[in-house]
Amino acid sequence: MSPPEIIQPQGQHTASLIFLHGLGDTGKGWSDTLGSLRLKNIKIICPTAPIKPVTLNAGMQMPSWFDIRGLSPDSPEDEEGIKQATAKLQALIAEEEKLGIPTERIAIGGFSQGGAVALYTAYTTNKRLGALLAFSTWMPLHKRFTSQGVKYNVEMPVLQCHGTEDPVVPLRWGQMTSQLVSSFFTKHTFKTYPMMHSSHPQELEDAKSFLTETVLKQ
């Protein structure tokens, strides 16, 4: 991967947020968006996915965390690609640890495809993470969680946000993910906003408050 976009904290570095973009995007857009929240003590890391062919887009090459093969909850999934993306996110978490930031003060998150990687990572890594932001996304490999349950990060606060008019990742996907996640965890909040497959000013304000009350409060 190319070097991530980084927004350094305005004050003492006490927490970190690693946020993954959606299909075909780069880290730049989300670094600008999240940097506008002006969270004084948090470092924001927005990596860019490697260029890969995407089956859903007729094999076109674009930044992608893993292959997407269909737009149905029952579509086949790129398990190997999802695990490879998870390993990349885990490596970024480890880099923040080396800088002296405890994992309990590291939040991860993402939009759409990036949010799927963040969800999968949070519930399959044995490191205790501080918080999770899941924007307009879904739980990948969801059948595995239904059958096997979850061992890690069961007390981690989760803020899941979704647009009521999303034509790409339908609200129903978000609702199904919310039902699954909340069946394992009590610190899960699901919010909807009048938007399509994008971000919303109130969503960003809610994310700012969420981070302030989780990784920045500890």
mmCIF file of C-alpha atoms in Angstrom:
data_model
loop_
_atom_site.group_PDB
_atom_site.id
_atom_site.type_symbol
_atom_site.label_atom_id
_atom_site.label_comp_id
_atom_site.label_asym_id
_atom_site.label_seq_id
_atom_site.Cartn_x
_atom_site.Cartn_y
_atom_site.Cartn_z
ATOM 1 C CA MET A 1 0.000 0.000 0.000
ATOM 2 C CA SER A 2 1.012 3.622 -0.443
ATOM 3 C CA PRO A 3 1.723 5.584 2.755
ATOM 4 C CA PRO A 4 -1.476 6.509 4.614
ATOM 5 C CA GLU A 5 -2.829 10.023 4.932
ATOM 6 C CA ILE A 6 -2.158 11.210 8.476
ATOM 7 C CA ILE A 7 -3.667 14.082 10.440
ATOM 8 C CA GLN A 8 -1.470 14.746 13.443
ATOM 9 C CA PRO A 9 -3.147 15.754 16.725
ATOM 10 C CA GLN A 10 -3.223 19.433 17.604
ATOM 11 C CA GLY A 11 -2.243 18.630 21.171
ATOM 12 C CA GLN A 12 -0.662 15.697 22.984
ATOM 13 C CA HIS A 13 -1.088 12.403 21.114
ATOM 14 C CA THR A 14 -3.202 10.293 23.478
ATOM 15 C CA ALA A 15 -5.379 8.289 21.058
ATOM 16 C CA SER A 16 -5.517 7.179 17.427
ATOM 17 C CA LEU A 17 -8.237 6.562 14.832
ATOM 18 C CA ILE A 18 -7.526 4.311 11.840
ATOM 19 C CA PHE A 19 -10.265 4.767 9.226
ATOM 20 C CA LEU A 20 -10.632 2.843 5.954
ATOM 21 C CA HIS A 21 -12.287 4.306 2.846
ATOM 22 C CA GLY A 22 -14.816 2.658 0.551
ATOM 23 C CA LEU A 23 -14.429 0.938 -2.813
ATOM 24 C CA GLY A 24 -12.653 3.031 -5.466
ATOM 25 C CA ASP A 25 -11.770 5.846 -3.075
ATOM 26 C CA THR A 26 -8.513 6.851 -1.373
ATOM 27 C CA GLY A 27 -7.534 7.861 2.130
ATOM 28 C CA LYS A 28 -7.316 11.535 1.171
ATOM 29 C CA GLY A 29 -11.024 12.326 1.145
ATOM 30 C CA TRP A 30 -11.715 10.820 4.539
ATOM 31 C CA SER A 31 -8.607 12.350 6.098
ATOM 32 C CA ASP A 32 -9.910 15.796 5.113
ATOM 33 C CA THR A 33 -13.400 14.987 6.392
ATOM 34 C CA LEU A 34 -12.297 13.538 9.712
ATOM 35 C CA GLY A 35 -9.611 16.182 10.170
ATOM 36 C CA SER A 36 -12.349 18.820 10.086
ATOM 37 C CA LEU A 37 -13.692 17.416 13.364
ATOM 38 C CA ARG A 38 -10.676 18.989 15.109
ATOM 39 C CA LEU A 39 -10.237 16.360 17.782
ATOM 40 C CA LYS A 40 -7.328 17.851 19.680
ATOM 41 C CA ASN A 41 -5.530 14.780 21.011
ATOM 42 C CA ILE A 42 -6.284 12.147 18.389
ATOM 43 C CA LYS A 43 -4.096 11.110 15.473
ATOM 44 C CA ILE A 44 -6.085 10.160 12.360
ATOM 45 C CA ILE A 45 -4.679 7.563 9.957
ATOM 46 C CA CYS A 46 -6.450 7.004 6.610
ATOM 47 C CA PRO A 47 -4.740 4.351 4.468
ATOM 48 C CA THR A 48 -5.435 3.794 0.766
ATOM 49 C CA ALA A 49 -6.327 0.301 -0.421
ATOM 50 C CA PRO A 50 -4.176 -1.491 -3.004
ATOM 51 C CA ILE A 51 -5.297 -1.507 -6.644
ATOM 52 C CA LYS A 52 -7.185 -4.707 -7.408
ATOM 53 C CA PRO A 53 -9.641 -6.028 -10.024
ATOM 54 C CA VAL A 54 -13.229 -5.958 -8.751
ATOM 55 C CA THR A 55 -15.619 -8.620 -10.040
ATOM 56 C CA LEU A 56 -18.690 -6.471 -9.387
ATOM 57 C CA ASN A 57 -17.271 -3.787 -11.706
ATOM 58 C CA ALA A 58 -16.455 -6.175 -14.572
ATOM 59 C CA GLY A 59 -12.907 -6.734 -13.345
ATOM 60 C CA MET A 60 -11.979 -3.052 -13.423
ATOM 61 C CA GLN A 61 -8.872 -2.205 -11.413
ATOM 62 C CA MET A 62 -9.404 0.244 -8.546
ATOM 63 C CA PRO A 63 -8.500 0.796 -4.896
ATOM 64 C CA SER A 64 -10.199 -2.088 -3.116
ATOM 65 C CA TRP A 65 -9.685 -3.785 0.237
ATOM 66 C CA PHE A 66 -11.066 -7.073 -1.146
ATOM 67 C CA ASP A 67 -13.026 -8.352 -4.125
ATOM 68 C CA ILE A 68 -16.772 -7.763 -4.202
ATOM 69 C CA ARG A 69 -18.626 -10.435 -6.164
ATOM 70 C CA GLY A 70 -22.243 -9.432 -5.703
ATOM 71 C CA LEU A 71 -24.716 -7.105 -3.990
ATOM 72 C CA SER A 72 -26.757 -9.655 -2.088
ATOM 73 C CA PRO A 73 -26.292 -10.909 1.480
ATOM 74 C CA ASP A 74 -26.037 -14.376 -0.071
ATOM 75 C CA SER A 75 -23.405 -13.462 -2.690
ATOM 76 C CA PRO A 76 -20.084 -15.368 -2.513
ATOM 77 C CA GLU A 77 -17.448 -13.493 -0.518
ATOM 78 C CA ASP A 78 -13.709 -13.012 -0.926
ATOM 79 C CA GLU A 79 -12.688 -14.562 2.386
ATOM 80 C CA GLU A 80 -8.971 -14.545 1.564
ATOM 81 C CA GLY A 81 -9.088 -10.878 0.531
ATOM 82 C CA ILE A 82 -11.024 -9.909 3.660
ATOM 83 C CA LYS A 83 -8.427 -11.620 5.842
ATOM 84 C CA GLN A 84 -5.574 -9.950 3.949
ATOM 85 C CA ALA A 85 -7.178 -6.537 4.486
ATOM 86 C CA THR A 86 -7.655 -7.378 8.152
ATOM 87 C CA ALA A 87 -3.943 -8.153 8.425
ATOM 88 C CA LYS A 88 -3.137 -4.719 6.938
ATOM 89 C CA LEU A 89 -5.359 -3.012 9.499
ATOM 90 C CA GLN A 90 -3.833 -5.059 12.317
ATOM 91 C CA ALA A 91 -0.383 -3.938 11.160
ATOM 92 C CA LEU A 92 -1.465 -0.283 11.390
ATOM 93 C CA ILE A 93 -2.781 -0.927 14.901
ATOM 94 C CA ALA A 94 0.590 -2.456 15.832
ATOM 95 C CA GLU A 95 2.402 0.630 14.510
ATOM 96 C CA GLU A 96 0.390 2.865 16.844
ATOM 97 C CA GLU A 97 1.193 0.511 19.728
ATOM 98 C CA LYS A 98 4.908 0.922 18.976
ATOM 99 C CA LEU A 99 4.435 4.681 19.337
ATOM 100 C CA GLY A 100 3.153 4.131 22.865
ATOM 101 C CA ILE A 101 -0.616 4.268 22.279
ATOM 102 C CA PRO A 102 -2.392 1.460 24.179
ATOM 103 C CA THR A 103 -4.834 -0.509 22.031
ATOM 104 C CA GLU A 104 -7.631 0.549 24.392
ATOM 105 C CA ARG A 105 -7.079 4.065 23.064
ATOM 106 C CA ILE A 106 -7.105 3.058 19.408
ATOM 107 C CA ALA A 107 -10.357 3.340 17.470
ATOM 108 C CA ILE A 108 -10.853 1.707 14.090
ATOM 109 C CA GLY A 109 -13.528 2.371 11.528
ATOM 110 C CA GLY A 110 -14.451 2.712 7.919
ATOM 111 C CA PHE A 111 -16.966 3.601 5.273
ATOM 112 C CA SER A 112 -18.746 0.933 3.209
ATOM 113 C CA GLN A 113 -16.146 -1.672 2.169
ATOM 114 C CA GLY A 114 -13.661 -0.159 4.615
ATOM 115 C CA GLY A 115 -16.217 -0.410 7.383
ATOM 116 C CA ALA A 116 -16.657 -4.096 6.585
ATOM 117 C CA VAL A 117 -12.922 -4.646 7.111
ATOM 118 C CA ALA A 118 -13.046 -2.721 10.390
ATOM 119 C CA LEU A 119 -16.003 -4.774 11.638
ATOM 120 C CA TYR A 120 -14.337 -8.051 10.783
ATOM 121 C CA THR A 121 -11.043 -6.940 12.330
ATOM 122 C CA ALA A 122 -12.641 -5.801 15.578
ATOM 123 C CA TYR A 123 -14.304 -9.123 16.171
ATOM 124 C CA THR A 124 -11.451 -11.399 15.121
ATOM 125 C CA THR A 125 -8.425 -9.739 16.729
ATOM 126 C CA ASN A 126 -7.367 -10.667 20.245
ATOM 127 C CA LYS A 127 -6.272 -7.116 21.064
ATOM 128 C CA ARG A 128 -8.627 -5.021 23.134
ATOM 129 C CA LEU A 129 -9.615 -2.026 20.999
ATOM 130 C CA GLY A 130 -11.087 1.243 22.188
ATOM 131 C CA ALA A 131 -13.985 1.880 19.799
ATOM 132 C CA LEU A 132 -15.414 1.158 16.359
ATOM 133 C CA LEU A 133 -17.010 3.489 13.786
ATOM 134 C CA ALA A 134 -19.021 1.669 11.094
ATOM 135 C CA PHE A 135 -20.390 3.965 8.364
ATOM 136 C CA SER A 136 -22.795 2.712 5.656
ATOM 137 C CA THR A 137 -21.449 -0.810 5.886
ATOM 138 C CA TRP A 138 -22.168 -4.463 6.542
ATOM 139 C CA MET A 139 -20.688 -7.419 8.417
ATOM 140 C CA PRO A 140 -18.665 -9.576 6.019
ATOM 141 C CA LEU A 141 -18.632 -13.350 6.460
ATOM 142 C CA HIS A 142 -21.661 -12.839 8.694
ATOM 143 C CA LYS A 143 -22.658 -16.509 8.720
ATOM 144 C CA ARG A 144 -19.465 -17.319 10.594
ATOM 145 C CA PHE A 145 -20.374 -14.961 13.423
ATOM 146 C CA THR A 146 -23.890 -16.392 13.583
ATOM 147 C CA SER A 147 -22.626 -19.949 13.946
ATOM 148 C CA GLN A 148 -19.479 -19.437 16.015
ATOM 149 C CA GLY A 149 -20.170 -16.296 18.012
ATOM 150 C CA VAL A 150 -17.516 -13.749 18.963
ATOM 151 C CA LYS A 151 -14.636 -14.038 21.448
ATOM 152 C CA TYR A 152 -12.935 -10.653 21.282
ATOM 153 C CA ASN A 153 -13.800 -6.996 21.979
ATOM 154 C CA VAL A 154 -17.225 -7.872 23.308
ATOM 155 C CA GLU A 155 -17.288 -4.744 25.499
ATOM 156 C CA MET A 156 -16.026 -2.353 22.815
ATOM 157 C CA PRO A 157 -18.307 0.632 22.083
ATOM 158 C CA VAL A 158 -19.655 0.603 18.515
ATOM 159 C CA LEU A 159 -21.282 3.458 16.605
ATOM 160 C CA GLN A 160 -22.946 2.204 13.416
ATOM 161 C CA CYS A 161 -24.425 4.789 11.030
ATOM 162 C CA HIS A 162 -26.419 4.333 7.817
ATOM 163 C CA GLY A 163 -28.323 6.391 5.269
ATOM 164 C CA THR A 164 -32.039 5.787 4.948
ATOM 165 C CA GLU A 165 -31.844 6.268 1.156
ATOM 166 C CA ASP A 166 -28.635 4.310 0.497
ATOM 167 C CA PRO A 167 -28.897 2.643 -2.965
ATOM 168 C CA VAL A 168 -25.483 0.932 -2.775
ATOM 169 C CA VAL A 169 -25.503 -0.706 0.656
ATOM 170 C CA PRO A 170 -29.250 -0.774 1.376
ATOM 171 C CA LEU A 171 -30.507 0.235 4.796
ATOM 172 C CA ARG A 172 -31.713 -3.347 5.249
ATOM 173 C CA TRP A 173 -28.081 -4.521 5.184
ATOM 174 C CA GLY A 174 -27.260 -2.040 7.908
ATOM 175 C CA GLN A 175 -30.238 -3.173 9.948
ATOM 176 C CA MET A 176 -29.277 -6.831 9.579
ATOM 177 C CA THR A 177 -25.712 -6.014 10.646
ATOM 178 C CA SER A 178 -27.063 -4.027 13.591
ATOM 179 C CA GLN A 179 -29.183 -6.967 14.702
ATOM 180 C CA LEU A 180 -26.203 -9.307 14.525
ATOM 181 C CA VAL A 181 -23.755 -6.999 16.288
ATOM 182 C CA SER A 182 -26.196 -6.003 19.037
ATOM 183 C CA SER A 183 -26.936 -9.673 19.735
ATOM 184 C CA PHE A 184 -23.354 -10.018 20.998
ATOM 185 C CA PHE A 185 -22.637 -6.573 22.405
ATOM 186 C CA THR A 186 -24.476 -4.175 24.694
ATOM 187 C CA LYS A 187 -22.412 -1.088 23.796
ATOM 188 C CA HIS A 188 -23.725 -0.887 20.234
ATOM 189 C CA THR A 189 -25.587 2.145 18.856
ATOM 190 C CA PHE A 190 -27.258 2.212 15.441
ATOM 191 C CA LYS A 191 -28.237 5.575 13.937
ATOM 192 C CA THR A 192 -29.778 6.512 10.591
ATOM 193 C CA TYR A 193 -29.584 9.763 8.649
ATOM 194 C CA PRO A 194 -31.471 11.212 5.643
ATOM 195 C CA MET A 195 -28.719 10.519 3.105
ATOM 196 C CA MET A 196 -27.697 8.178 0.312
ATOM 197 C CA HIS A 197 -24.304 6.369 0.194
ATOM 198 C CA SER A 198 -22.350 9.256 1.663
ATOM 199 C CA SER A 199 -21.695 11.088 4.917
ATOM 200 C CA HIS A 200 -23.931 13.527 6.794
ATOM 201 C CA PRO A 201 -22.977 16.522 8.997
ATOM 202 C CA GLN A 202 -24.918 15.136 11.967
ATOM 203 C CA GLU A 203 -23.289 11.743 11.509
ATOM 204 C CA LEU A 204 -19.868 13.390 11.764
ATOM 205 C CA GLU A 205 -20.899 15.336 14.856
ATOM 206 C CA ASP A 206 -22.148 12.097 16.411
ATOM 207 C CA ALA A 207 -18.828 10.450 15.551
ATOM 208 C CA LYS A 208 -16.939 13.309 17.216
ATOM 209 C CA SER A 209 -18.987 12.949 20.391
ATOM 210 C CA PHE A 210 -18.555 9.170 20.301
ATOM 211 C CA LEU A 211 -14.764 9.377 20.059
ATOM 212 C CA THR A 212 -14.663 12.026 22.777
ATOM 213 C CA GLU A 213 -16.606 9.740 25.113
ATOM 214 C CA THR A 214 -14.582 6.595 24.315
ATOM 215 C CA VAL A 215 -10.898 6.612 23.316
ATOM 216 C CA LEU A 216 -10.362 10.259 24.317
ATOM 217 C CA LYS A 217 -12.036 9.810 27.703
ATOM 218 C CA GLN A 218 -10.162 6.758 28.984
#
